[in-house]
Amino acid sequence: MQSIKLLGNSKRIIKECKETLILVLINFLLRWVLKILKLEQVRVNFVGSIDPT
């Protein structure tokens, strides 16, 4: 009985860990994308300021 309870607990913990990992990954990817977009924006602004046309 005790081992079944432990198994259930570990399954729940694994599920929670997976959800947390997914959230962390999404957060990381969003930050990364935003960083790239910012760099692109800066590059465009930089080129725009140099190019008089």
PDB file of N, CA and C in Angstrom, residues 24-41:
ATOM      1  N   VAL A  24       9.501  27.031 -18.085  1.00  0.00           N
ATOM      2  CA  VAL A  24      10.844  27.626 -18.135  1.00  0.00           C
ATOM      3  C   VAL A  24      11.331  27.717 -19.579  1.00  0.00           C
ATOM      4  N   LEU A  25      11.119  26.645 -20.332  1.00  0.00           N
ATOM      5  CA  LEU A  25      11.534  26.623 -21.741  1.00  0.00           C
ATOM      6  C   LEU A  25      10.813  27.698 -22.547  1.00  0.00           C
ATOM      7  N   ILE A  26       9.500  27.812 -22.358  1.00  0.00           N
ATOM      8  CA  ILE A  26       8.718  28.822 -23.069  1.00  0.00           C
ATOM      9  C   ILE A  26       9.234  30.211 -22.716  1.00  0.00           C
ATOM     10  N   ASN A  27       9.470  30.441 -21.415  1.00  0.00           N
ATOM     11  CA  ASN A  27       9.983  31.718 -20.950  1.00  0.00           C
ATOM     12  C   ASN A  27      11.316  32.040 -21.621  1.00  0.00           C
ATOM     13  N   PHE A  28      12.213  31.043 -21.645  1.00  0.00           N
ATOM     14  CA  PHE A  28      13.534  31.208 -22.243  1.00  0.00           C
ATOM     15  C   PHE A  28      13.422  31.533 -23.731  1.00  0.00           C
ATOM     16  N   LEU A  29      12.568  30.782 -24.428  1.00  0.00           N
ATOM     17  CA  LEU A  29      12.387  30.998 -25.870  1.00  0.00           C
ATOM     18  C   LEU A  29      11.824  32.393 -26.139  1.00  0.00           C
ATOM     19  N   LEU A  30      10.841  32.803 -25.351  1.00  0.00           N
ATOM     20  CA  LEU A  30      10.250  34.136 -25.537  1.00  0.00           C
ATOM     21  C   LEU A  30      11.301  35.221 -25.344  1.00  0.00           C
ATOM     22  N   ARG A  31      12.125  35.086 -24.297  1.00  0.00           N
ATOM     23  CA  ARG A  31      13.188  36.053 -24.052  1.00  0.00           C
ATOM     24  C   ARG A  31      14.154  36.111 -25.217  1.00  0.00           C
ATOM     25  N   TRP A  32      14.522  34.927 -25.705  1.00  0.00           N
ATOM     26  CA  TRP A  32      15.466  34.806 -26.813  1.00  0.00           C
ATOM     27  C   TRP A  32      14.919  35.485 -28.067  1.00  0.00           C
ATOM     28  N   VAL A  33      13.640  35.200 -28.377  1.00  0.00           N
ATOM     29  CA  VAL A  33      12.987  35.801 -29.548  1.00  0.00           C
ATOM     30  C   VAL A  33      12.941  37.317 -29.405  1.00  0.00           C
ATOM     31  N   LEU A  34      12.568  37.788 -28.211  1.00  0.00           N
ATOM     32  CA  LEU A  34      12.497  39.227 -27.982  1.00  0.00           C
ATOM     33  C   LEU A  34      13.870  39.872 -28.156  1.00  0.00           C
ATOM     34  N   LYS A  35      14.911  39.191 -27.678  1.00  0.00           N
ATOM     35  CA  LYS A  35      16.274  39.708 -27.803  1.00  0.00           C
ATOM     36  C   LYS A  35      16.651  39.841 -29.272  1.00  0.00           C
ATOM     37  N   ILE A  36      16.346  38.807 -30.056  1.00  0.00           N
ATOM     38  CA  ILE A  36      16.651  38.826 -31.495  1.00  0.00           C
ATOM     39  C   ILE A  36      15.866  39.947 -32.178  1.00  0.00           C
ATOM     40  N   LEU A  37      14.593  40.063 -31.836  1.00  0.00           N
ATOM     41  CA  LEU A  37      13.765  41.108 -32.439  1.00  0.00           C
ATOM     42  C   LEU A  37      14.322  42.487 -32.106  1.00  0.00           C
ATOM     43  N   LYS A  38      14.757  42.672 -30.873  1.00  0.00           N
ATOM     44  CA  LYS A  38      15.351  43.946 -30.464  1.00  0.00           C
ATOM     45  C   LYS A  38      16.609  44.229 -31.263  1.00  0.00           C
ATOM     46  N   LEU A  39      17.445  43.200 -31.432  1.00  0.00           N
ATOM     47  CA  LEU A  39      18.679  43.361 -32.209  1.00  0.00           C
ATOM     48  C   LEU A  39      18.351  43.744 -33.647  1.00  0.00           C
ATOM     49  N   GLU A  40      17.348  43.070 -34.230  1.00  0.00           N
ATOM     50  CA  GLU A  40      16.927  43.386 -35.593  1.00  0.00           C
ATOM     51  C   GLU A  40      16.462  44.832 -35.672  1.00  0.00           C
ATOM     52  N   GLN A  41      15.680  45.244 -34.693  1.00  0.00           N
ATOM     53  CA  GLN A  41      15.153  46.599 -34.654  1.00  0.00           C
ATOM     54  C   GLN A  41      16.300  47.604 -34.578  1.00  0.00           C
TER      55      GLN A  41
END
